[in-house]
């Protein structure tokens, strides 16, 4: 479970990037965040794992010991401990191109093994086998030894998901995980993410309202740093034009 | 008539003519200042001719008669190799302390950067003179000099490589709770490894040339052999050594280029 309470972020020039954002996400929920470009979706997501420090407000999350902590106030070691329990997948995949698929999956566990061991020995055989299990879940086990640079976009995102699975997180964040993919691969990725939300809360930023309507259990819409909608994933035409404004027409074109 | 000003061809010609005259005057003045007379090459041509005659034919018999030649070639290769390995390793370590995106203490980072810049500006011939006096002539002084120059060159090259490493994969590993050292090990190093090896090969190539030059100044190896042959007026021996050196450098350069091409081609 994660609870965001009144987070705000203002630029020195007074522009409000995030304006009193609050929401709470529980296990079993797959929340889709919608909004036009520049609305503040990425910044919201980045506040959830401490990549961004809001000026005010708090993000409450249970750490590995089951204690409630405020991610906004953590730093260094404590922040790393919490991040072990938060999986993240990205629009641009953000994998290490020169490492193999399997190594990229195992990297997800770095937070929970000692720096000494990870540098002077590396991962264990048991971890490699477990990582293969994660790759099997996304049907990528046959490419385990390939360099990531040789994969297609859809395959790279599946590696990203396998890494998140292997990390054993208590929360999964995804920032536009399907925006670089063709419709077929986008669907495939959504189908892989969906079952994860039965185990842990999943929060994803999406640019495809038809996808969030189909796969998410709840939609939060952000406009100019404010939440303007939080509820059922099916949105009416009017609600969409409220969320996206002028951008709606390009969005409709993409969907076709 | 428009007010728009164009560069008139006549004005352009005047500019070019002025500039050319200035350059010619300057060159003439500087030549006379250091008493450099290019025409001497033609007026005293017989001098060079006699010298060339004495240099040919090259005495390739030298390689059979004098086993020290083979040894000195090996010595030069070893000097370049050790200079590259040790200097490369130290430069590699230092470059992490000089890279903006990796080392987060600005004061110490600027210190590392300045240190690398400083050892780069000292000419290697000055360094070898110091070491020859400090530790005596020979390959030890040569290797120490190569290590110093390699640290400078490699440190700069590699700092830039590190600073060009992609940020995104590192951030995604931080997101999994990894420490700085883990990010360096699992994101930065895999990214820069091909450039690291490629730069090492390139620096080895440079160090081969430098090792020969340093030999003349007391650094040992085949450079020293060449210097001695010239000094005792064994010009035919010298020619044999020179062809040998050129041949060796060609092999090293081509191998280095070939390996680097393969390495960077594989990068995708
Ligand atoms: N580091 C930053 N400094 C200043 N402005 C920023 C910074 N990061 C993001 N912004 C601005 O904040 C707004 C929201 O950004 P973001 O959350 O990335 O939008 P999106 O909803 O498209 O993901 C944008 O207008 C962006 O220009
Ligand atoms: Mg974004």
Coordinates of C-alpha atoms and ligand atoms in Angstrom, one line a residue:
Chain A
X1 CA 0.0 0.0 0.0
X2 CA 1.2 3.5 -0.8
X3 CA -0.4 6.8 0.3
X4 CA 0.4 10.1 -1.2
X5 CA -0.6 13.1 1.0
X6 CA -0.8 16.6 -0.4
X7 CA 2.5 16.7 -2.3
X8 CA 3.4 19.9 -4.1
X9 CA 6.3 21.1 -6.1
X10 CA 6.8 24.7 -7.2
X11 CA 9.5 26.1 -9.4
X12 CA 11.5 29.1 -8.0
X13 CA 9.6 31.3 -10.6
X14 CA 6.3 30.3 -8.9
X15 CA 5.1 27.8 -11.5
X16 CA 3.3 25.0 -9.8
X17 CA 4.4 21.6 -11.2
X18 CA 2.5 19.5 -8.6
X19 CA -0.4 21.0 -6.7
X20 CA -1.6 19.2 -3.7
X21 CA -1.6 15.7 -5.1
X22 CA -3.2 13.1 -2.9
X23 CA -4.2 9.5 -3.4
X24 CA -4.0 6.1 -1.9
X25 CA -3.4 2.8 -3.7
X26 CA -4.0 -0.7 -2.3
X27 CA -3.1 -4.2 -3.3
X28 CA -5.4 -5.4 -6.1
X29 CA -5.5 -2.0 -7.7
X30 CA -4.0 -1.2 -11.1
X31 CA -4.1 2.6 -11.3
X32 CA -3.6 4.3 -14.7
X33 CA -2.4 7.9 -14.6
X34 CA -3.6 9.9 -17.6
X35 CA -2.9 13.5 -18.6
X36 CA -1.6 15.7 -21.4
X37 CA 2.2 16.1 -22.0
X38 CA 3.7 18.2 -19.3
X39 CA 0.8 17.7 -16.9
X40 CA 3.1 16.3 -14.1
X41 CA 2.6 12.6 -14.5
X42 CA 6.3 11.7 -14.5
X43 CA 7.0 14.1 -11.6
X44 CA 4.2 12.4 -9.5
X45 CA 5.6 9.0 -10.2
X46 CA 9.2 10.1 -9.4
X47 CA 8.0 11.4 -6.0
X48 CA 6.8 7.9 -5.2
X49 CA 10.3 6.4 -5.1
X50 CA 12.2 9.5 -3.9
X51 CA 13.7 10.5 -7.2
X52 CA 11.9 13.8 -6.7
X53 CA 11.6 15.6 -3.3
X54 CA 8.3 17.5 -3.2
X55 CA 8.4 20.9 -1.4
X56 CA 5.6 19.7 0.9
X57 CA 3.5 16.7 1.6
X58 CA 4.4 13.1 2.3
X59 CA 4.5 9.7 0.6
X60 CA 3.8 6.9 3.1
X61 CA 5.0 3.4 2.3
X62 CA 5.7 0.3 4.4
X63 CA 9.4 -0.5 4.4
X64 CA 11.0 -4.0 4.4
X65 CA 10.3 -4.3 8.1
X66 CA 6.7 -3.4 7.8
X67 CA 7.2 0.1 9.3
X68 CA 5.5 3.1 7.8
X69 CA 8.0 5.6 6.5
X70 CA 7.7 8.9 4.7
X71 CA 9.7 8.5 1.5
X72 CA 10.0 12.2 1.0
X73 CA 12.2 12.5 4.1
X74 CA 14.5 9.5 3.5
X75 CA 18.0 9.7 2.2
X76 CA 20.9 7.5 1.4
X77 CA 20.8 4.1 3.0
X78 CA 17.1 4.3 4.2
X79 CA 16.0 5.5 0.8
X80 CA 17.9 2.6 -0.8
X81 CA 16.2 0.1 1.5
X82 CA 12.7 1.4 0.5
X83 CA 13.6 1.4 -3.2
X84 CA 14.5 -2.3 -3.0
X85 CA 10.7 -2.8 -2.5
X86 CA 9.6 -0.6 -5.4
X87 CA 9.9 -1.9 -8.9
X88 CA 10.1 0.6 -11.8
X89 CA 9.7 0.2 -15.5
X90 CA 10.3 2.9 -18.1
X91 CA 9.2 4.1 -21.5
X92 CA 12.8 3.9 -22.8
X93 CA 13.5 0.6 -21.0
X94 CA 16.7 2.0 -19.5
X95 CA 18.5 -1.3 -19.6
X96 CA 22.3 -1.7 -19.7
X97 CA 22.9 -2.4 -23.4
X98 CA 26.2 -4.1 -23.0
X99 CA 25.0 -6.6 -20.5
X100 CA 23.1 -9.8 -21.2
X101 CA 19.4 -10.2 -20.8
X102 CA 19.9 -12.4 -17.7
X103 CA 22.3 -9.9 -16.1
X104 CA 19.9 -7.1 -16.7
X105 CA 17.2 -9.0 -14.8
X106 CA 19.6 -9.8 -11.9
X107 CA 20.5 -6.1 -11.6
X108 CA 17.0 -5.7 -10.1
X109 CA 18.3 -7.4 -6.9
X110 CA 21.3 -5.2 -6.4
X111 CA 19.6 -3.2 -3.7
X112 CA 19.3 -6.3 -1.5
X113 CA 22.8 -7.7 -1.9
X114 CA 26.0 -6.2 -0.3
X115 CA 28.1 -3.9 -2.4
X116 CA 31.1 -6.0 -1.5
X117 CA 29.7 -9.2 -2.9
X118 CA 28.2 -7.6 -6.0
X119 CA 31.5 -6.1 -6.9
X120 CA 34.0 -8.8 -6.0
X121 CA 31.9 -11.9 -6.7
X122 CA 28.7 -11.0 -8.5
X123 CA 25.4 -12.9 -8.5
X124 CA 25.0 -16.5 -7.2
X125 CA 24.0 -19.5 -9.3
X126 CA 20.8 -19.6 -7.3
X127 CA 20.0 -16.0 -8.2
X128 CA 20.7 -16.8 -11.9
X129 CA 18.2 -19.7 -11.8
X130 CA 15.6 -17.6 -10.1
X131 CA 16.1 -14.8 -12.7
X132 CA 15.5 -17.4 -15.4
X133 CA 12.2 -18.1 -13.7
X134 CA 11.3 -14.4 -14.0
X135 CA 12.3 -14.5 -17.7
X136 CA 10.1 -17.5 -18.2
X137 CA 7.2 -15.5 -16.9
X138 CA 7.6 -13.1 -19.7
X139 CA 8.6 -15.7 -22.3
X140 CA 12.1 -14.5 -22.7
X141 CA 14.1 -17.4 -21.3
X142 CA 15.4 -18.4 -24.7
X143 CA 17.2 -15.0 -25.1
X144 CA 18.8 -15.0 -21.7
X145 CA 22.3 -14.9 -22.9
X146 CA 21.8 -12.3 -25.7
X147 CA 23.1 -8.8 -25.3
X148 CA 20.2 -6.4 -24.6
X149 CA 21.3 -4.2 -27.5
X150 CA 20.1 -6.9 -30.0
X151 CA 16.5 -7.0 -28.7
X152 CA 13.4 -5.3 -30.2
X153 CA 11.5 -2.8 -28.1
X154 CA 8.8 -5.2 -27.0
X155 CA 11.5 -7.7 -25.9
X156 CA 13.4 -5.0 -24.0
X157 CA 10.2 -4.0 -22.1
X158 CA 9.6 -7.7 -21.2
X159 CA 13.2 -7.7 -19.8
X160 CA 12.2 -4.6 -17.8
X161 CA 9.2 -6.5 -16.4
X162 CA 11.2 -9.6 -15.6
X163 CA 13.7 -7.4 -13.7
X164 CA 10.8 -5.9 -11.7
X165 CA 9.4 -9.4 -11.0
X166 CA 12.8 -10.6 -9.9
X167 CA 13.2 -7.6 -7.6
X168 CA 10.2 -8.9 -5.5
X169 CA 8.8 -5.4 -5.0
X170 CA 5.8 -4.4 -2.8
X171 CA 4.9 -1.7 -5.4
X172 CA 5.3 -1.4 -9.1
X173 CA 5.6 1.9 -10.9
X174 CA 5.6 2.2 -14.7
X175 CA 6.2 5.4 -16.7
X176 CA 4.6 5.1 -20.1
X177 CA 5.8 1.5 -20.5
X178 CA 4.0 1.0 -23.8
X179 CA 4.4 4.4 -25.5
X180 CA 7.2 3.2 -27.7
X181 CA 5.6 0.0 -28.7
X182 CA 3.3 -1.1 -31.6
X183 CA -0.3 -2.0 -30.6
X184 CA 0.4 -5.7 -30.5
X185 CA 3.4 -5.4 -28.2
X186 CA 1.6 -2.8 -26.1
X187 CA -1.2 -5.3 -25.5
X188 CA 1.2 -8.0 -24.6
X189 CA 2.9 -5.8 -22.1
X190 CA -0.4 -4.8 -20.5
X191 CA -1.3 -8.5 -20.2
X192 CA 2.0 -9.1 -18.4
X193 CA 1.6 -6.2 -16.0
X194 CA -2.1 -6.9 -15.2
X195 CA -1.6 -10.1 -13.1
X196 CA 1.1 -8.4 -11.0
X197 CA -1.5 -6.0 -9.7
X198 CA -3.2 -8.9 -7.9
X199 CA -0.1 -9.2 -5.7
X200 CA 1.0 -5.7 -5.3
X201 CA -0.3 -2.2 -6.1
X202 CA 0.6 -1.1 -9.6
X203 CA 0.7 2.5 -10.7
X204 CA 1.3 3.3 -14.4
X205 CA 1.4 6.4 -16.5
X206 CA -0.3 5.8 -19.9
X207 CA -1.1 7.8 -23.0
X208 CA -3.8 5.5 -24.2
X209 CA -7.2 5.9 -22.5
X210 CA -8.5 2.8 -24.3
X211 CA -5.8 0.7 -22.7
X212 CA -6.4 2.0 -19.2
X213 CA -10.1 1.5 -19.7
X214 CA -9.4 -2.1 -20.6
X215 CA -6.8 -3.1 -18.1
X216 CA -6.8 -0.7 -15.2
X217 CA -9.1 -0.9 -12.1
X218 CA -8.9 2.9 -11.6
X219 CA -7.8 6.0 -13.4
X220 CA -6.3 9.2 -12.0
X221 CA -6.2 12.2 -14.4
X222 CA -3.7 15.0 -13.8
X223 CA -3.9 18.4 -15.4
X224 CA -1.4 21.2 -14.7
X225 CA -0.2 19.5 -11.6
X226 CA -3.6 18.9 -10.1
X227 CA -5.7 15.7 -9.9
X228 CA -8.9 16.4 -11.9
X229 CA -10.3 13.0 -11.9
X230 CA -10.0 9.9 -9.7
X231 CA -12.3 7.0 -10.3
X232 CA -13.6 4.4 -12.7
X233 CA -11.4 3.6 -15.6
X234 CA -14.1 4.2 -18.3
X235 CA -14.1 7.9 -19.3
X236 CA -16.6 9.7 -21.4
X237 CA -15.6 11.7 -24.5
X238 CA -16.3 14.9 -22.5
X239 CA -14.0 13.8 -19.7
X240 CA -11.2 13.0 -22.1
X241 CA -11.4 16.3 -23.8
X242 CA -11.4 18.0 -20.4
X243 CA -8.2 16.0 -19.6
X244 CA -6.3 16.4 -22.8
X245 CA -7.7 19.6 -24.3
X246 CA -6.2 20.2 -27.7
X247 CA -4.1 17.1 -27.5
X248 CA -7.1 14.9 -27.8
X249 CA -7.2 14.9 -31.6
X250 CA -3.6 13.6 -31.9
X251 CA -4.4 11.0 -29.3
X252 CA -7.4 9.8 -31.3
X253 CA -5.3 9.6 -34.4
X254 CA -2.7 7.4 -32.6
X255 CA -5.4 5.0 -31.4
X256 CA -6.5 4.3 -35.0
Chain B
X1 CA 19.3 50.6 -55.2
X2 CA 19.0 48.6 -52.0
X3 CA 20.7 49.5 -48.8
X4 CA 21.9 45.9 -48.4
X5 CA 25.6 45.7 -48.2
X6 CA 27.4 43.1 -50.1
X7 CA 31.0 42.0 -49.8
X8 CA 32.5 43.5 -53.0
X9 CA 34.9 41.1 -54.9
X10 CA 37.5 43.8 -55.1
X11 CA 37.5 44.3 -51.3
X12 CA 37.7 40.6 -50.8
X13 CA 40.8 40.4 -53.1
X14 CA 42.4 43.2 -51.2
X15 CA 41.9 41.4 -47.9
X16 CA 43.3 38.2 -49.2
X17 CA 46.3 40.0 -50.7
X18 CA 47.1 41.7 -47.5
X19 CA 46.8 38.6 -45.5
X20 CA 49.1 36.6 -47.8
X21 CA 51.7 39.3 -47.7
X22 CA 51.7 39.4 -44.0
X23 CA 52.2 35.6 -43.8
X24 CA 55.0 35.7 -46.3
X25 CA 56.7 38.5 -44.4
X26 CA 56.3 36.7 -41.1
X27 CA 57.7 33.5 -42.4
X28 CA 60.7 35.3 -43.9
X29 CA 61.4 37.2 -40.8
X30 CA 61.2 34.1 -38.5
X31 CA 63.5 32.1 -40.9
X32 CA 66.1 34.7 -40.7
X33 CA 65.6 35.1 -37.0
X34 CA 66.6 31.4 -36.3
X35 CA 68.9 31.3 -39.3
X36 CA 66.8 28.7 -41.0
X37 CA 67.5 28.7 -44.7
X38 CA 65.5 26.1 -46.6
X39 CA 67.6 26.7 -49.8
X40 CA 70.5 25.0 -48.1
X41 CA 68.9 21.7 -48.9
X42 CA 69.5 22.4 -52.5
X43 CA 72.8 24.3 -52.4
X44 CA 74.4 21.7 -50.1
X45 CA 72.7 18.7 -51.7
X46 CA 75.9 16.8 -52.2
X47 CA 76.2 16.6 -48.4
X48 CA 73.0 14.7 -48.1
X49 CA 73.8 12.7 -51.1
X50 CA 77.1 11.5 -49.5
X51 CA 75.3 10.7 -46.3
X52 CA 72.7 8.7 -48.1
X53 CA 75.4 6.8 -50.0
X54 CA 77.0 5.9 -46.7
X55 CA 73.6 4.7 -45.3
X56 CA 73.1 2.2 -48.1
X57 CA 72.9 -0.7 -48.4
X58 CA 71.4 -1.4 -45.0
X59 CA 73.4 -3.9 -43.0
X60 CA 70.7 -6.5 -42.3
X61 CA 73.5 -8.9 -41.3
X62 CA 73.3 -7.0 -38.0
X63 CA 70.3 -9.0 -36.9
X64 CA 72.3 -12.3 -37.2
X65 CA 75.6 -11.0 -35.9
X66 CA 74.3 -9.0 -32.9
X67 CA 71.7 -10.8 -30.8
X68 CA 71.3 -7.6 -28.8
X69 CA 69.1 -6.2 -31.5
X70 CA 66.3 -8.8 -31.0
X71 CA 66.6 -8.2 -27.3
X72 CA 66.4 -4.4 -27.7
X73 CA 63.2 -4.8 -29.8
X74 CA 61.7 -6.9 -27.1
X75 CA 62.8 -4.4 -24.6
X76 CA 61.0 -1.6 -26.4
X77 CA 57.9 -3.6 -26.8
X78 CA 57.9 -4.5 -23.1
X79 CA 58.5 -0.8 -22.2
X80 CA 55.5 0.3 -24.2
X81 CA 53.4 -2.6 -22.8
X82 CA 54.2 -1.9 -19.2
X83 CA 53.8 1.8 -19.6
X84 CA 50.4 1.3 -21.1
X85 CA 49.2 -1.2 -18.5
X86 CA 50.4 0.6 -15.4
X87 CA 49.7 4.1 -16.8
X88 CA 46.3 2.9 -18.2
X89 CA 45.3 1.4 -14.8
X90 CA 46.2 4.5 -12.8
X91 CA 44.7 6.8 -15.4
X92 CA 41.5 4.6 -15.3
X93 CA 41.2 5.0 -11.6
X94 CA 42.0 8.7 -11.6
X95 CA 39.4 9.4 -14.4
X96 CA 36.6 8.2 -12.1
X97 CA 37.6 10.9 -9.7
X98 CA 37.7 13.5 -12.5
X99 CA 34.3 12.7 -14.2
X100 CA 31.5 15.1 -13.5
X101 CA 28.8 12.5 -13.6
X102 CA 30.5 10.1 -11.2
X103 CA 32.5 11.9 -8.5
X104 CA 30.3 14.3 -6.6
X105 CA 32.8 16.3 -4.5
X106 CA 33.5 19.3 -6.8
X107 CA 36.7 20.4 -4.9
X108 CA 38.4 17.0 -5.2
X109 CA 37.1 16.4 -8.7
X110 CA 38.7 19.7 -9.9
X111 CA 41.9 18.7 -8.2
X112 CA 41.9 15.4 -10.1
X113 CA 41.1 17.2 -13.4
X114 CA 43.9 19.7 -12.8
X115 CA 46.3 17.0 -11.8
X116 CA 45.6 15.1 -15.1
X117 CA 45.9 18.3 -17.1
X118 CA 49.2 19.2 -15.4
X119 CA 51.0 15.9 -16.1
X120 CA 49.7 16.2 -19.7
X121 CA 51.5 19.4 -20.4
X122 CA 55.0 18.3 -19.2
X123 CA 56.8 17.1 -22.4
X124 CA 57.9 13.4 -22.1
X125 CA 61.5 14.4 -23.0
X126 CA 61.6 16.5 -19.9
X127 CA 60.2 13.7 -17.8
X128 CA 62.8 11.2 -19.1
X129 CA 65.6 13.6 -18.3
X130 CA 64.5 13.8 -14.8
X131 CA 64.1 10.0 -14.4
X132 CA 67.5 9.3 -16.1
X133 CA 69.1 11.5 -13.5
X134 CA 67.0 10.1 -10.6
X135 CA 67.2 6.4 -11.4
X136 CA 69.9 6.2 -14.0
X137 CA 69.6 5.5 -17.8
X138 CA 67.8 2.4 -19.0
X139 CA 64.4 0.9 -19.5
X140 CA 63.4 1.5 -15.9
X141 CA 63.5 5.3 -16.5
X142 CA 61.8 4.7 -19.9
X143 CA 58.9 2.8 -18.4
X144 CA 58.4 5.3 -15.6
X145 CA 58.3 8.1 -18.2
X146 CA 55.7 6.2 -20.3
X147 CA 53.6 5.6 -17.2
X148 CA 53.5 9.3 -16.4
X149 CA 52.6 10.3 -20.0
X150 CA 50.0 7.5 -20.3
X151 CA 48.3 8.6 -17.1
X152 CA 47.9 12.1 -18.6
X153 CA 46.7 11.0 -22.0
X154 CA 44.5 8.1 -20.9
X155 CA 43.1 10.0 -18.0
X156 CA 41.8 12.7 -20.2
X157 CA 40.5 10.4 -22.9
X158 CA 38.7 8.2 -20.4
X159 CA 37.3 11.0 -18.3
X160 CA 35.4 12.1 -21.4
X161 CA 34.3 8.6 -22.1
X162 CA 32.9 8.3 -18.6
X163 CA 31.2 11.6 -18.9
X164 CA 29.4 10.4 -22.0
X165 CA 28.0 7.3 -20.4
X166 CA 24.2 7.1 -20.5
X167 CA 22.5 8.3 -17.4
X168 CA 19.2 6.4 -17.9
X169 CA 20.4 2.8 -17.2
X170 CA 22.2 4.1 -14.1
X171 CA 19.1 5.8 -12.8
X172 CA 17.0 2.6 -13.3
X173 CA 19.5 0.7 -11.1
X174 CA 19.4 3.4 -8.4
X175 CA 15.6 2.9 -8.6
X176 CA 16.2 -0.7 -7.4
X177 CA 18.0 0.5 -4.4
X178 CA 21.6 0.1 -5.6
X179 CA 24.6 2.0 -4.2
X180 CA 26.9 4.3 -6.2
X181 CA 29.6 1.6 -6.4
X182 CA 27.1 -0.9 -7.7
X183 CA 25.9 1.5 -10.3
X184 CA 29.5 2.1 -11.4
X185 CA 30.1 -1.7 -11.6
X186 CA 26.9 -2.7 -13.3
X187 CA 26.0 0.3 -15.5
X188 CA 29.0 2.6 -16.0
X189 CA 31.8 0.0 -16.5
X190 CA 29.8 -2.2 -19.0
X191 CA 29.0 0.9 -21.0
X192 CA 32.6 2.2 -21.2
X193 CA 34.5 -1.1 -21.4
X194 CA 34.8 -1.2 -25.3
X195 CA 36.1 2.4 -25.3
X196 CA 38.5 1.5 -22.5
X197 CA 40.1 -1.3 -24.4
X198 CA 40.1 0.7 -27.6
X199 CA 41.8 3.6 -25.9
X200 CA 44.4 1.2 -24.3
X201 CA 45.2 -0.1 -27.8
X202 CA 45.5 3.4 -29.1
X203 CA 47.8 4.5 -26.3
X204 CA 49.9 1.4 -26.7
X205 CA 50.5 2.5 -30.3
X206 CA 51.5 6.0 -29.1
X207 CA 53.7 4.5 -26.5
X208 CA 55.6 2.3 -29.0
X209 CA 56.7 5.5 -30.9
X210 CA 57.4 7.3 -27.6
X211 CA 59.5 4.3 -26.3
X212 CA 61.7 4.5 -29.4
X213 CA 62.2 8.3 -28.9
X214 CA 62.8 7.9 -25.2
X215 CA 65.5 5.3 -25.9
X216 CA 67.6 7.9 -27.5
X217 CA 67.5 10.0 -24.3
X218 CA 68.6 7.1 -22.2
X219 CA 65.4 5.0 -22.0
X220 CA 67.0 1.8 -23.4
X221 CA 65.6 -0.4 -26.1
X222 CA 66.0 -0.2 -29.9
X223 CA 65.9 3.6 -29.8
X224 CA 69.1 3.5 -27.8
X225 CA 70.7 1.0 -30.2
X226 CA 69.9 3.4 -33.1
X227 CA 71.4 6.3 -31.3
X228 CA 74.6 4.4 -30.6
X229 CA 74.8 3.2 -34.2
X230 CA 74.6 6.8 -35.4
X231 CA 77.1 8.0 -32.9
X232 CA 79.8 5.6 -33.9
X233 CA 79.0 6.3 -37.5
X234 CA 77.7 2.8 -38.4
X235 CA 75.2 4.3 -40.8
X236 CA 74.4 1.1 -42.6
X237 CA 73.5 -0.5 -39.2
X238 CA 71.3 2.5 -38.5
X239 CA 69.4 2.1 -41.8
X240 CA 68.8 -1.5 -41.0
X241 CA 67.5 -0.5 -37.5
X242 CA 65.3 2.2 -39.0
X243 CA 63.6 -0.1 -41.5
X244 CA 63.1 -2.6 -38.6
X245 CA 61.5 0.1 -36.5
X246 CA 59.2 1.3 -39.3
X247 CA 58.2 -2.3 -39.9
X248 CA 57.5 -2.9 -36.3
X249 CA 55.4 0.3 -35.9
X250 CA 53.4 -0.6 -39.0
X251 CA 52.5 -4.0 -37.5
X252 CA 51.6 -2.5 -34.1
X253 CA 49.5 0.2 -35.7
X254 CA 47.6 -2.1 -38.0
X255 CA 46.9 -4.7 -35.4
X256 CA 45.7 -1.9 -33.0
X257 CA 43.5 -0.4 -35.7
X258 CA 42.1 -3.8 -36.6
X259 CA 41.3 -4.8 -33.1
X260 CA 39.8 -1.4 -32.3
X261 CA 37.6 -1.6 -35.5
X262 CA 36.3 -4.9 -34.4
X263 CA 35.6 -3.7 -30.9
X264 CA 33.7 -0.6 -31.9
X265 CA 31.9 -2.4 -34.7
X266 CA 30.5 -4.8 -32.2
X267 CA 29.2 -1.9 -30.1
X268 CA 26.0 -1.6 -32.2
Ligands
LIG1 N1 13.8 19.5 -13.4 C1 12.8 20.3 -13.9 N2 12.9 21.6 -13.8 C2 11.9 22.4 -14.2 N3 10.8 22.0 -14.8 C3 10.6 20.7 -14.8 C4 11.6 19.7 -14.4 N4 11.1 18.5 -14.7 C5 9.9 18.7 -15.2 N5 9.6 19.9 -15.3 C6 8.3 20.5 -15.9 O1 7.3 19.9 -15.1 C7 6.1 19.7 -15.9 C8 5.6 18.3 -15.7 O2 6.6 17.4 -16.2 P1 6.3 15.8 -16.3 O3 5.9 15.3 -15.0 O4 7.6 15.2 -16.9 O5 5.2 15.8 -17.4 P2 4.4 14.5 -18.0 O6 3.0 14.6 -17.5 O7 4.5 14.7 -19.5 O8 5.2 13.3 -17.5 C9 6.5 20.0 -17.3 O9 6.0 21.3 -17.7 C10 8.0 20.0 -17.3 O10 8.5 21.0 -18.2
LIG2 MG1 6.3 11.9 -18.6

